XYZ file of N, CA and C in Angstrom:
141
model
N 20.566 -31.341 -267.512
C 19.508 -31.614 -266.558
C 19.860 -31.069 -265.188
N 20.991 -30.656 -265.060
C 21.163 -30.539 -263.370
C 22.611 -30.913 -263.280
N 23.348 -30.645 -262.261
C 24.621 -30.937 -261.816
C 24.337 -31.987 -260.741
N 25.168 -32.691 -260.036
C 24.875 -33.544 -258.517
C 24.769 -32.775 -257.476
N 23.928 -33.076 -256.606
C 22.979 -31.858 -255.866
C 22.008 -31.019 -255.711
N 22.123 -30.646 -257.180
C 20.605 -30.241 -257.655
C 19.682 -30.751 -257.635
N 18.943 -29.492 -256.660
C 17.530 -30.075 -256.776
C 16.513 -29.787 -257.782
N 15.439 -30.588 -258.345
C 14.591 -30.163 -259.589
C 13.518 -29.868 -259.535
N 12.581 -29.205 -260.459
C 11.294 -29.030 -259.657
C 10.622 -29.672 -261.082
N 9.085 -29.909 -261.007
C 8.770 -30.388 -262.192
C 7.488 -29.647 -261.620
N 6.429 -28.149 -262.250
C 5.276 -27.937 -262.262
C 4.133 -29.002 -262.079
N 4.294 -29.978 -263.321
C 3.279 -31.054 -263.367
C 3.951 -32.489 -263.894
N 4.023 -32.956 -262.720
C 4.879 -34.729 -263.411
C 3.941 -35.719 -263.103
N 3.779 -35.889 -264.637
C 3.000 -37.439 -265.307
C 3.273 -38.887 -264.840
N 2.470 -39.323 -263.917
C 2.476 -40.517 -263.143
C 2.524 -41.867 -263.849
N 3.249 -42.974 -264.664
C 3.070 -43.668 -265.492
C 1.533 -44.900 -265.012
N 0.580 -44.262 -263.425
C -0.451 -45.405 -263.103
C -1.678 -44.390 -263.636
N -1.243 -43.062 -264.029
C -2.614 -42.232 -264.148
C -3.173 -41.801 -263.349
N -2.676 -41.530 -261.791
C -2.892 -40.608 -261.063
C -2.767 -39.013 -261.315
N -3.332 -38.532 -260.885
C -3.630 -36.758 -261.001
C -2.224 -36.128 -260.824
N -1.726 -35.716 -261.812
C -0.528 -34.859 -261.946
C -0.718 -33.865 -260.687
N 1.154 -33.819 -260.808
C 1.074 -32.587 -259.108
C 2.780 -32.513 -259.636
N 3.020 -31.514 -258.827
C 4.075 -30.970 -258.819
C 5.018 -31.622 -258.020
N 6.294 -32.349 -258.395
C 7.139 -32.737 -257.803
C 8.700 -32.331 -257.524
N 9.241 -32.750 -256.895
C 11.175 -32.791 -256.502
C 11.570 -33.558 -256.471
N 13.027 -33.593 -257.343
C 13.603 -34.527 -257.316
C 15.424 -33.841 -257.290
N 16.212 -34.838 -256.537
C 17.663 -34.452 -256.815
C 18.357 -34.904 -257.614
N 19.685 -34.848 -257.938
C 20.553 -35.253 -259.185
C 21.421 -35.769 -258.075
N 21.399 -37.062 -258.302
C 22.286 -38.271 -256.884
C 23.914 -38.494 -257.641
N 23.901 -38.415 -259.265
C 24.688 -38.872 -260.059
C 24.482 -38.089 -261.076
N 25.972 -37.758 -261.691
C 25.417 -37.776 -263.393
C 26.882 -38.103 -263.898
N 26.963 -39.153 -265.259
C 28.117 -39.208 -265.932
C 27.955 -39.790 -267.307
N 28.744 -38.735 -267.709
C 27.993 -39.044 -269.234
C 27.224 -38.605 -269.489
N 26.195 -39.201 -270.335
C 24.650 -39.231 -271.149
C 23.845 -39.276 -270.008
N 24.730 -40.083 -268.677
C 22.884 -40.804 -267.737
C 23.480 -39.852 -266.590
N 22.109 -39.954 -266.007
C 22.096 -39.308 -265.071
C 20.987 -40.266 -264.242
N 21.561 -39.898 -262.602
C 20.636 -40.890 -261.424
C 19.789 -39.856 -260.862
N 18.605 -40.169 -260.612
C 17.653 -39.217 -259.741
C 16.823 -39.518 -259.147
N 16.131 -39.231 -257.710
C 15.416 -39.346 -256.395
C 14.446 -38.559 -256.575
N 13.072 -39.104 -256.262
C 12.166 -38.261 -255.972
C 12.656 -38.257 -254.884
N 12.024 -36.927 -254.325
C 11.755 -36.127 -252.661
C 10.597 -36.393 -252.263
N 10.451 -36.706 -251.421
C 9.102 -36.800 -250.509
C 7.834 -36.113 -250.523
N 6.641 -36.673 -250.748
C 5.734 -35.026 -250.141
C 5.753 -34.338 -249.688
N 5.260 -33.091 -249.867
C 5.206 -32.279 -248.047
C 3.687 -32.695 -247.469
N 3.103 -33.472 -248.352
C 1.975 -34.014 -247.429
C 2.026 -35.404 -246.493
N 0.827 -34.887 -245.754
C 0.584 -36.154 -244.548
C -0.278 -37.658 -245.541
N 0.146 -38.597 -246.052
C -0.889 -39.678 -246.639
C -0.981 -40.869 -245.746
């Protein structure tokens, strides 16, 4: 999935409330083992 630091991109990530897919970022905060920890990034929009 990524090393720690990496940042990820996802084209279209599936919202589990059913909001309108959009393209997101996220970083790799952790990884050890099997699991791995990860952060969404912020919008670049104003809401």
């Amino acid at each position: 999935m990524g090393g720690e630091g990496d940042i990820l991109y996802f084209d279209l990530f599936y919202f589990k409330n059913g909001k309108t897919p959009k393209a997101k970022y996220f970083i790799v905060l952790k990884t050890t083992g099997t699991t791995t920890v990860i952060a969404s990034l912020p919008s670049s929009r104003d809401f």
